[in-house]
């Protein structure tokens, strides 16, 4: 196969995943929240079980007027939603769906690349907050920056633990080195990574930067129409990315109860959707954390737990070697 054709197929596959998986997660969130909280509205659009709810939402966003505040920095204001989306697209390029060639672009330093790119999200938050010329947006952006910069540390430390256990920074290599007993050995790191990941994508109960009860909608207050939809799409892509990284790093990726490598992609997707369901479940179950509670959880709980897990991983590695 020519190199250019292989490249087109790989990038096309990643784009399809980028455009479809978040919509599936969004549809699932509508249904899960409707059942858990007795919301009747999302169960009627289109007839059978509200299958057309996302279609209705899309039409609604397209019809909304695109407004840019008079005092806003127009170029930065319009670019911010794109900056929020692009990092997640780049991350999906290196996350393996299965063994062999089922990855957009395999990298020997895939984990390093992922952690570096995910950190760009704080730039989009600050861009949208500052360029909006709105005090509520600015306050939400500053809260978001403080949250993202703080939770980067436990996220990186937890990922470093599993990378040390596997002896590689390659995401595919981590999956190949994974053993079922790691579910217990690396469980603290998995919990830290998962919680920090929720804070990184600003999902409830870590949605203080967009607290509607006090900040209108934070750094997204001035956005309308498709630009606002891009921010929402970035949130759902973030769910897919965090679920996929949790699956690859801590749940064995494509490894399943059967040795058939042909089903590896299926096991990966099943685990990703299972983790996504937990993320939706947490949104329904827990109230929003206050800013002091959010920072205390980060610095007094997650960071010490991640450091302790690193020490444990180093000790186990030395013992096994």
Tab-separated table of C-alpha atoms in Angstrom:
chain	number	residue	atom	x	y	z
A	1	UNK	CA	0.000	0.000	0.000
A	2	UNK	CA	1.394	3.459	-0.872
A	3	UNK	CA	2.455	5.541	2.111
A	4	UNK	CA	0.130	8.406	1.210
A	5	UNK	CA	-2.880	6.082	0.995
A	6	UNK	CA	-2.087	4.512	4.372
A	7	UNK	CA	-1.758	7.994	5.861
A	8	UNK	CA	-5.127	9.040	4.429
A	9	UNK	CA	-6.811	5.919	5.816
A	10	UNK	CA	-5.315	6.417	9.285
A	11	UNK	CA	-6.241	10.097	9.473
A	12	UNK	CA	-9.701	9.355	8.072
A	13	UNK	CA	-10.284	6.715	10.730
A	14	UNK	CA	-9.264	9.111	13.487
A	15	UNK	CA	-11.556	11.818	12.085
A	16	UNK	CA	-14.473	9.386	11.985
A	17	UNK	CA	-13.832	8.472	15.627
A	18	UNK	CA	-13.470	12.174	16.491
A	19	UNK	CA	-16.854	12.967	14.953
A	20	UNK	CA	-18.873	9.908	16.008
A	21	UNK	CA	-17.704	8.713	19.448
A	22	UNK	CA	-18.447	12.035	21.216
A	23	UNK	CA	-21.941	12.071	19.675
A	24	UNK	CA	-22.579	8.541	20.934
A	25	UNK	CA	-21.414	9.576	24.410
A	26	UNK	CA	-23.595	12.694	24.233
A	27	UNK	CA	-26.641	10.652	23.262
A	28	UNK	CA	-25.878	8.194	26.066
A	29	UNK	CA	-25.652	11.083	28.543
A	30	UNK	CA	-29.099	12.312	27.503
A	31	UNK	CA	-30.572	8.864	28.120
A	32	UNK	CA	-28.671	8.026	31.307
A	33	UNK	CA	-29.554	11.362	32.911
A	34	UNK	CA	-33.157	11.030	31.738
A	35	UNK	CA	-33.478	7.660	33.495
A	36	UNK	CA	-31.538	8.577	36.642
A	37	UNK	CA	-33.213	11.949	37.233
A	38	UNK	CA	-36.639	11.320	35.711
A	39	UNK	CA	-36.138	13.818	32.874
A	40	UNK	CA	-38.939	13.231	30.393
A	41	UNK	CA	-37.948	15.698	27.671
A	42	UNK	CA	-35.008	13.786	26.111
A	43	UNK	CA	-37.177	10.657	25.849
A	44	UNK	CA	-39.644	12.062	23.276
A	45	UNK	CA	-37.708	13.762	20.451
A	46	UNK	CA	-38.172	11.725	17.276
A	47	UNK	CA	-40.447	9.140	18.798
A	48	UNK	CA	-38.811	5.887	19.898
A	49	UNK	CA	-36.832	6.551	23.087
A	50	UNK	CA	-35.960	10.085	21.979
A	51	UNK	CA	-33.518	8.949	19.297
A	52	UNK	CA	-33.517	12.384	17.578
A	53	UNK	CA	-32.525	14.477	20.607
A	54	UNK	CA	-29.012	15.142	19.300
A	55	UNK	CA	-30.422	16.030	15.876
A	56	UNK	CA	-32.716	18.557	17.542
A	57	UNK	CA	-29.787	20.001	19.514
A	58	UNK	CA	-27.693	20.323	16.358
A	59	UNK	CA	-30.477	22.138	14.484
A	60	UNK	CA	-30.930	24.438	17.466
A	61	UNK	CA	-27.238	25.411	17.523
A	62	UNK	CA	-27.144	26.005	13.756
A	63	UNK	CA	-30.137	28.345	13.992
A	64	UNK	CA	-28.665	30.433	16.812
A	65	UNK	CA	-27.269	33.833	15.864
A	66	UNK	CA	-23.468	34.062	15.962
A	67	UNK	CA	-22.725	37.060	18.194
A	68	UNK	CA	-19.334	38.571	19.018
A	69	UNK	CA	-19.283	41.180	21.821
A	70	UNK	CA	-18.428	44.699	20.695
A	71	UNK	CA	-15.462	45.024	23.079
A	72	UNK	CA	-14.141	41.514	22.469
A	73	UNK	CA	-10.820	40.682	20.850
A	74	UNK	CA	-12.506	39.219	17.788
A	75	UNK	CA	-9.645	37.103	16.431
A	76	UNK	CA	-8.861	35.457	19.779
A	77	UNK	CA	-12.548	35.128	20.643
A	78	UNK	CA	-13.269	33.218	17.433
A	79	UNK	CA	-10.138	31.067	17.621
A	80	UNK	CA	-10.641	29.828	21.201
A	81	UNK	CA	-13.235	27.076	20.400
A	82	UNK	CA	-10.879	25.646	17.762
A	83	UNK	CA	-7.979	25.621	20.241
A	84	UNK	CA	-10.250	23.746	22.678
A	85	UNK	CA	-10.939	21.021	20.087
A	86	UNK	CA	-7.602	20.478	18.326
A	87	UNK	CA	-5.624	19.004	21.284
A	88	UNK	CA	-8.142	16.172	21.679
A	89	UNK	CA	-7.955	15.401	17.958
A	90	UNK	CA	-4.164	15.129	18.223
A	91	UNK	CA	-4.461	12.854	21.266
A	92	UNK	CA	-6.804	10.496	19.411
A	93	UNK	CA	-4.099	10.086	16.757
A	94	UNK	CA	-1.824	8.172	19.139
A	95	UNK	CA	-4.312	6.173	21.254
A	96	UNK	CA	-4.238	2.519	20.100
A	97	UNK	CA	-7.589	0.904	19.394
A	98	UNK	CA	-6.116	-2.584	19.081
A	99	UNK	CA	-2.860	-4.469	18.531
A	100	UNK	CA	-0.729	-3.934	15.466
A	101	UNK	CA	-1.694	-1.102	13.137
A	102	UNK	CA	-4.973	-0.112	14.826
A	103	UNK	CA	-3.614	3.301	15.801
A	104	UNK	CA	-3.489	6.581	13.917
A	105	UNK	CA	0.212	7.178	14.542
A	106	UNK	CA	2.224	4.952	16.912
A	107	UNK	CA	4.790	6.880	18.974
A	108	UNK	CA	7.486	5.529	21.277
A	109	UNK	CA	6.834	8.537	23.525
A	110	UNK	CA	3.070	8.438	23.092
A	111	UNK	CA	2.295	9.010	26.781
A	112	UNK	CA	4.606	12.036	26.923
A	113	UNK	CA	2.944	13.440	23.795
A	114	UNK	CA	-0.565	12.924	25.196
A	115	UNK	CA	0.174	14.617	28.520
A	116	UNK	CA	1.851	17.547	26.768
A	117	UNK	CA	-0.998	18.097	24.304
A	118	UNK	CA	-3.807	17.745	26.869
A	119	UNK	CA	-2.204	20.574	28.833
A	120	UNK	CA	-2.924	22.964	25.951
A	121	UNK	CA	-6.572	23.046	27.039
A	122	UNK	CA	-5.803	25.768	29.578
A	123	UNK	CA	-4.837	28.073	26.693
A	124	UNK	CA	-8.332	27.830	25.175
A	125	UNK	CA	-9.914	28.612	28.543
A	126	UNK	CA	-7.769	31.718	29.033
A	127	UNK	CA	-8.264	32.829	25.420
A	128	UNK	CA	-12.049	32.660	25.640
A	129	UNK	CA	-12.115	34.290	29.078
A	130	UNK	CA	-9.856	37.224	28.286
A	131	UNK	CA	-11.138	37.878	24.755
A	132	UNK	CA	-14.811	37.975	25.826
A	133	UNK	CA	-14.425	41.339	27.650
A	134	UNK	CA	-16.765	40.016	30.336
A	135	UNK	CA	-15.953	39.928	34.046
A	136	UNK	CA	-17.888	36.710	34.609
A	137	UNK	CA	-15.961	35.082	31.783
A	138	UNK	CA	-12.664	36.346	33.197
A	139	UNK	CA	-13.426	34.986	36.666
A	140	UNK	CA	-14.411	31.640	35.163
A	141	UNK	CA	-11.229	31.577	33.091
A	142	UNK	CA	-9.035	32.269	36.126
A	143	UNK	CA	-10.791	29.527	38.063
A	144	UNK	CA	-10.360	27.192	35.114
A	145	UNK	CA	-6.642	28.001	34.793
A	146	UNK	CA	-6.049	27.405	38.497
A	147	UNK	CA	-7.944	24.116	38.311
A	148	UNK	CA	-6.220	22.844	35.172
A	149	UNK	CA	-2.722	23.795	36.301
A	150	UNK	CA	-3.296	22.211	39.707
A	151	UNK	CA	-4.724	18.906	38.475
A	152	UNK	CA	-2.019	18.506	35.828
A	153	UNK	CA	0.373	17.362	38.563
A	154	UNK	CA	-1.585	14.347	39.918
A	155	UNK	CA	-2.549	13.439	36.346
A	156	UNK	CA	1.105	13.280	35.270
A	157	UNK	CA	2.256	11.516	38.445
A	158	UNK	CA	-0.432	8.822	38.101
A	159	UNK	CA	0.469	8.259	34.447
A	160	UNK	CA	4.160	8.112	35.371
A	161	UNK	CA	3.396	5.292	37.813
A	162	UNK	CA	1.976	2.971	35.157
A	163	UNK	CA	4.704	3.992	32.688
A	164	UNK	CA	7.327	3.036	35.286
A	165	UNK	CA	5.549	-0.279	35.860
A	166	UNK	CA	5.528	-1.051	32.128
A	167	UNK	CA	9.024	0.305	31.485
A	168	UNK	CA	7.947	2.288	28.426
A	169	UNK	CA	6.268	5.533	27.360
A	170	UNK	CA	4.612	3.869	24.361
A	171	UNK	CA	0.853	3.499	24.847
A	172	UNK	CA	0.857	0.259	22.879
A	173	UNK	CA	3.814	-0.975	24.926
A	174	UNK	CA	1.968	-0.224	28.170
A	175	UNK	CA	-1.015	-2.300	27.019
A	176	UNK	CA	1.248	-5.210	26.015
A	177	UNK	CA	3.025	-5.097	29.394
A	178	UNK	CA	-0.225	-4.887	31.352
A	179	UNK	CA	-1.167	-7.795	33.617
A	180	UNK	CA	-4.530	-8.425	35.328
A	181	UNK	CA	-2.975	-8.085	38.800
A	182	UNK	CA	-2.149	-4.470	37.925
A	183	UNK	CA	-5.833	-3.727	38.577
A	184	UNK	CA	-4.966	-3.964	42.280
A	185	UNK	CA	-1.355	-2.794	42.184
A	186	UNK	CA	-2.103	0.335	40.138
A	187	UNK	CA	-5.613	0.957	41.499
A	188	UNK	CA	-4.643	4.109	43.482
A	189	UNK	CA	-2.955	5.557	40.387
A	190	UNK	CA	-6.022	4.747	38.285
A	191	UNK	CA	-8.346	6.531	40.715
A	192	UNK	CA	-6.048	9.569	40.880
A	193	UNK	CA	-5.734	9.683	37.080
A	194	UNK	CA	-9.476	9.332	36.568
A	195	UNK	CA	-10.414	12.042	39.086
A	196	UNK	CA	-7.727	14.412	37.800
A	197	UNK	CA	-8.912	13.723	34.251
A	198	UNK	CA	-12.461	14.729	35.199
A	199	UNK	CA	-11.105	17.990	36.602
A	200	UNK	CA	-9.062	18.557	33.430
A	201	UNK	CA	-12.155	18.390	31.223
A	202	UNK	CA	-14.161	20.387	33.803
A	203	UNK	CA	-16.902	17.805	34.185
A	204	UNK	CA	-19.219	17.849	37.224
A	205	UNK	CA	-18.511	17.817	40.099
A	206	UNK	CA	-15.418	19.763	38.910
A	207	UNK	CA	-17.322	22.357	36.857
A	208	UNK	CA	-16.587	25.347	39.097
A	209	UNK	CA	-15.176	27.387	36.129
A	210	UNK	CA	-18.644	27.354	34.516
A	211	UNK	CA	-20.722	27.561	37.700
A	212	UNK	CA	-24.046	28.852	36.369
A	213	UNK	CA	-25.292	29.810	39.840
A	214	UNK	CA	-22.618	32.493	40.236
A	215	UNK	CA	-20.734	32.945	36.929
A	216	UNK	CA	-23.590	32.682	34.389
A	217	UNK	CA	-21.580	30.143	32.358
A	218	UNK	CA	-18.008	31.166	33.084
A	219	UNK	CA	-15.600	31.508	30.188
A	220	UNK	CA	-18.327	30.372	27.740
A	221	UNK	CA	-20.851	33.065	28.742
A	222	UNK	CA	-20.496	35.185	25.584
A	223	UNK	CA	-20.477	32.298	23.114
A	224	UNK	CA	-23.493	31.450	20.964
A	225	UNK	CA	-24.419	29.179	18.080
A	226	UNK	CA	-21.823	26.874	16.599
A	227	UNK	CA	-18.926	28.311	18.609
A	228	UNK	CA	-20.720	27.374	21.808
A	229	UNK	CA	-21.447	23.964	20.270
A	230	UNK	CA	-17.706	23.521	19.630
A	231	UNK	CA	-17.018	23.999	23.336
A	232	UNK	CA	-19.654	21.379	24.167
A	233	UNK	CA	-18.184	19.044	21.551
A	234	UNK	CA	-14.756	19.552	23.134
A	235	UNK	CA	-16.235	18.451	26.463
A	236	UNK	CA	-17.607	15.224	24.990
A	237	UNK	CA	-14.403	14.533	23.075
A	238	UNK	CA	-12.619	15.074	26.384
A	239	UNK	CA	-14.812	12.381	27.945
A	240	UNK	CA	-13.808	9.966	25.171
A	241	UNK	CA	-10.112	10.863	25.551
A	242	UNK	CA	-10.047	10.460	29.348
A	243	UNK	CA	-11.999	7.189	29.107
A	244	UNK	CA	-9.664	5.906	26.371
A	245	UNK	CA	-6.522	6.858	28.318
A	246	UNK	CA	-7.881	5.212	31.475
A	247	UNK	CA	-8.616	2.104	29.418
A	248	UNK	CA	-5.193	1.978	27.760
A	249	UNK	CA	-3.132	2.803	30.853
A	250	UNK	CA	-4.959	0.949	33.611
A	251	UNK	CA	-7.574	-1.461	32.196
A	252	UNK	CA	-5.517	-3.411	29.691
A	253	UNK	CA	-6.684	-1.695	26.505
A	254	UNK	CA	-7.478	-4.334	23.910
A	255	UNK	CA	-6.759	-7.258	26.261
A	256	UNK	CA	-9.878	-9.239	27.123
A	257	UNK	CA	-10.906	-12.586	28.615
A	258	UNK	CA	-10.275	-14.293	25.265
A	259	UNK	CA	-6.957	-14.512	23.432
A	260	UNK	CA	-8.479	-13.617	20.047
A	261	UNK	CA	-6.566	-10.536	18.887
A	262	UNK	CA	-9.182	-9.878	16.208
A	263	UNK	CA	-11.593	-8.721	18.921
A	264	UNK	CA	-9.099	-6.347	20.543
A	265	UNK	CA	-10.761	-3.227	19.146
A	266	UNK	CA	-14.102	-4.378	20.533
A	267	UNK	CA	-12.738	-4.794	24.062
A	268	UNK	CA	-11.201	-1.332	23.869
A	269	UNK	CA	-14.466	0.274	22.812
A	270	UNK	CA	-16.467	-1.604	25.449
A	271	UNK	CA	-14.107	-0.412	28.184
A	272	UNK	CA	-14.159	3.155	26.846
A	273	UNK	CA	-17.948	3.270	26.897
A	274	UNK	CA	-18.028	1.689	30.377
A	275	UNK	CA	-15.694	4.385	31.738
A	276	UNK	CA	-17.724	7.062	29.917
A	277	UNK	CA	-20.838	5.744	31.652
A	278	UNK	CA	-19.120	6.170	35.031
A	279	UNK	CA	-18.255	9.775	34.090
A	280	UNK	CA	-21.922	10.451	33.282
A	281	UNK	CA	-23.001	8.680	36.464
A	282	UNK	CA	-20.762	10.943	38.575
A	283	UNK	CA	-22.329	14.029	36.986
A	284	UNK	CA	-25.758	12.887	38.086
A	285	UNK	CA	-24.704	11.753	41.560
A	286	UNK	CA	-22.489	14.467	43.084
A	287	UNK	CA	-22.976	18.203	43.681
A	288	UNK	CA	-20.434	20.755	42.477
A	289	UNK	CA	-17.346	21.166	44.644
A	290	UNK	CA	-16.542	24.589	46.090
A	291	UNK	CA	-13.285	26.161	44.963
A	292	UNK	CA	-11.564	25.484	48.301
A	293	UNK	CA	-12.779	21.872	48.305
A	294	UNK	CA	-11.553	21.430	44.750
A	295	UNK	CA	-8.046	22.687	45.522
A	296	UNK	CA	-7.860	20.798	48.823
A	297	UNK	CA	-8.721	17.531	47.062
A	298	UNK	CA	-5.950	18.169	44.550
A	299	UNK	CA	-3.089	19.165	46.849
A	300	UNK	CA	-3.909	17.288	50.056
A	301	UNK	CA	-5.330	14.044	48.650
A	302	UNK	CA	-4.498	13.341	45.019
A	303	UNK	CA	-0.894	14.585	44.911
A	304	UNK	CA	0.200	12.670	48.080
A	305	UNK	CA	-1.632	9.555	46.853
A	306	UNK	CA	0.080	9.771	43.450
A	307	UNK	CA	3.505	10.244	45.057
A	308	UNK	CA	2.906	7.272	47.378
A	309	UNK	CA	1.900	5.156	44.374
A	310	UNK	CA	5.122	6.142	42.585
A	311	UNK	CA	7.157	4.971	45.576
A	312	UNK	CA	5.183	1.698	45.705
A	313	UNK	CA	5.666	1.132	41.957
A	314	UNK	CA	9.411	1.743	42.253
A	315	UNK	CA	9.660	-0.687	45.171
A	316	UNK	CA	7.728	-3.416	43.341
A	317	UNK	CA	9.831	-2.948	40.198
A	318	UNK	CA	13.031	-3.256	42.180
A	319	UNK	CA	11.741	-6.372	43.929
A	320	UNK	CA	10.695	-8.048	40.668
A	321	UNK	CA	14.015	-7.233	38.977
